Amino acid sequence: MISKREKQILHLIAHEYTTPQIAQRLHISGDTVKSHRKSLFSKVGAKNTAGLIRRAFETQLLESNNLNWKDDDR
């Protein structure tokens, strides 16, 4: 349903990273982050960040016991 990059961005959003922080951490542009965020909103049917996180939990894209980063997830 979502790409590996979108999943990385979703996890960072859940950890309260801003768009510039996500861009820096993933070595991509802020515009690329915004594009992925827009795609995530569309794919899960969310209107804002709170809705994105809520829907991500509802659809099990995020799990509360699996929010820690592993080296292979980066």
mmCIF file of C-alpha atoms in Angstrom:
data_model
loop_
_atom_site.group_PDB
_atom_site.id
_atom_site.type_symbol
_atom_site.label_atom_id
_atom_site.label_comp_id
_atom_site.label_asym_id
_atom_site.label_seq_id
_atom_site.Cartn_x
_atom_site.Cartn_y
_atom_site.Cartn_z
ATOM 1 C CA MET A 1 0.000 0.000 0.000
ATOM 2 C CA ILE A 2 2.753 2.487 0.880
ATOM 3 C CA SER A 3 6.351 2.594 -0.304
ATOM 4 C CA LYS A 4 9.387 1.969 1.882
ATOM 5 C CA ARG A 5 10.212 5.695 1.760
ATOM 6 C CA GLU A 6 6.646 6.638 2.726
ATOM 7 C CA LYS A 7 6.873 4.237 5.676
ATOM 8 C CA GLN A 8 10.128 5.875 6.785
ATOM 9 C CA ILE A 9 8.504 9.293 6.581
ATOM 10 C CA LEU A 10 5.404 8.083 8.409
ATOM 11 C CA HIS A 11 7.558 6.809 11.289
ATOM 12 C CA LEU A 12 9.395 10.121 11.488
ATOM 13 C CA ILE A 13 6.106 12.048 11.475
ATOM 14 C CA ALA A 14 4.918 9.819 14.331
ATOM 15 C CA HIS A 15 8.094 10.800 16.190
ATOM 16 C CA GLU A 16 7.200 14.495 15.707
ATOM 17 C CA TYR A 17 9.897 15.301 13.144
ATOM 18 C CA THR A 18 9.231 18.388 11.044
ATOM 19 C CA THR A 19 9.466 18.395 7.260
ATOM 20 C CA PRO A 20 12.941 20.016 7.307
ATOM 21 C CA GLN A 21 14.143 17.521 9.930
ATOM 22 C CA ILE A 22 12.837 14.587 7.872
ATOM 23 C CA ALA A 23 14.517 15.964 4.762
ATOM 24 C CA GLN A 24 17.828 16.318 6.562
ATOM 25 C CA ARG A 25 17.659 12.878 8.166
ATOM 26 C CA LEU A 26 16.764 11.104 4.912
ATOM 27 C CA HIS A 27 19.015 13.280 2.711
ATOM 28 C CA ILE A 28 16.152 14.385 0.464
ATOM 29 C CA SER A 29 14.623 17.770 -0.305
ATOM 30 C CA GLY A 30 11.813 19.316 1.685
ATOM 31 C CA ASP A 31 9.689 19.282 -1.468
ATOM 32 C CA THR A 32 10.205 15.522 -1.750
ATOM 33 C CA VAL A 33 9.085 15.081 1.862
ATOM 34 C CA LYS A 34 5.998 17.208 1.150
ATOM 35 C CA SER A 35 5.220 15.077 -1.892
ATOM 36 C CA HIS A 36 5.446 11.876 0.144
ATOM 37 C CA ARG A 37 3.299 13.391 2.919
ATOM 38 C CA LYS A 38 0.651 14.372 0.358
ATOM 39 C CA SER A 39 0.703 10.837 -1.035
ATOM 40 C CA LEU A 40 0.350 9.375 2.470
ATOM 41 C CA PHE A 41 -2.639 11.630 3.220
ATOM 42 C CA SER A 42 -4.292 10.503 0.004
ATOM 43 C CA LYS A 43 -3.572 6.806 0.480
ATOM 44 C CA VAL A 44 -4.988 6.639 4.013
ATOM 45 C CA GLY A 45 -7.765 9.189 3.497
ATOM 46 C CA ALA A 46 -6.480 11.745 6.004
ATOM 47 C CA LYS A 47 -6.982 15.511 5.953
ATOM 48 C CA ASN A 48 -4.212 16.453 8.391
ATOM 49 C CA THR A 49 -1.287 15.015 10.330
ATOM 50 C CA ALA A 50 -3.397 13.907 13.291
ATOM 51 C CA GLY A 51 -5.705 12.057 10.913
ATOM 52 C CA LEU A 52 -2.723 10.496 9.161
ATOM 53 C CA ILE A 53 -1.385 9.061 12.406
ATOM 54 C CA ARG A 54 -4.855 7.908 13.524
ATOM 55 C CA ARG A 55 -5.498 6.148 10.214
ATOM 56 C CA ALA A 56 -1.988 4.663 10.234
ATOM 57 C CA PHE A 57 -2.756 2.994 13.569
ATOM 58 C CA GLU A 58 -6.223 1.900 12.435
ATOM 59 C CA THR A 59 -4.802 0.266 9.321
ATOM 60 C CA GLN A 60 -1.779 -1.099 11.192
ATOM 61 C CA LEU A 61 0.727 0.858 9.130
ATOM 62 C CA LEU A 62 1.950 1.923 12.566
ATOM 63 C CA GLU A 63 1.863 -0.183 15.712
ATOM 64 C CA SER A 64 2.493 1.253 19.163
ATOM 65 C CA ASN A 65 4.930 -1.543 20.003
ATOM 66 C CA ASN A 66 6.881 -0.998 16.774
ATOM 67 C CA LEU A 67 7.727 2.707 16.780
ATOM 68 C CA ASN A 68 11.404 2.245 17.583
ATOM 69 C CA TRP A 69 13.863 2.633 14.720
ATOM 70 C CA LYS A 70 16.035 -0.281 13.715
ATOM 71 C CA ASP A 71 19.181 0.345 11.691
ATOM 72 C CA ASP A 72 17.762 -1.589 8.733
ATOM 73 C CA ASP A 73 14.631 0.619 8.714
ATOM 74 C CA ARG A 74 16.636 3.760 7.954
#
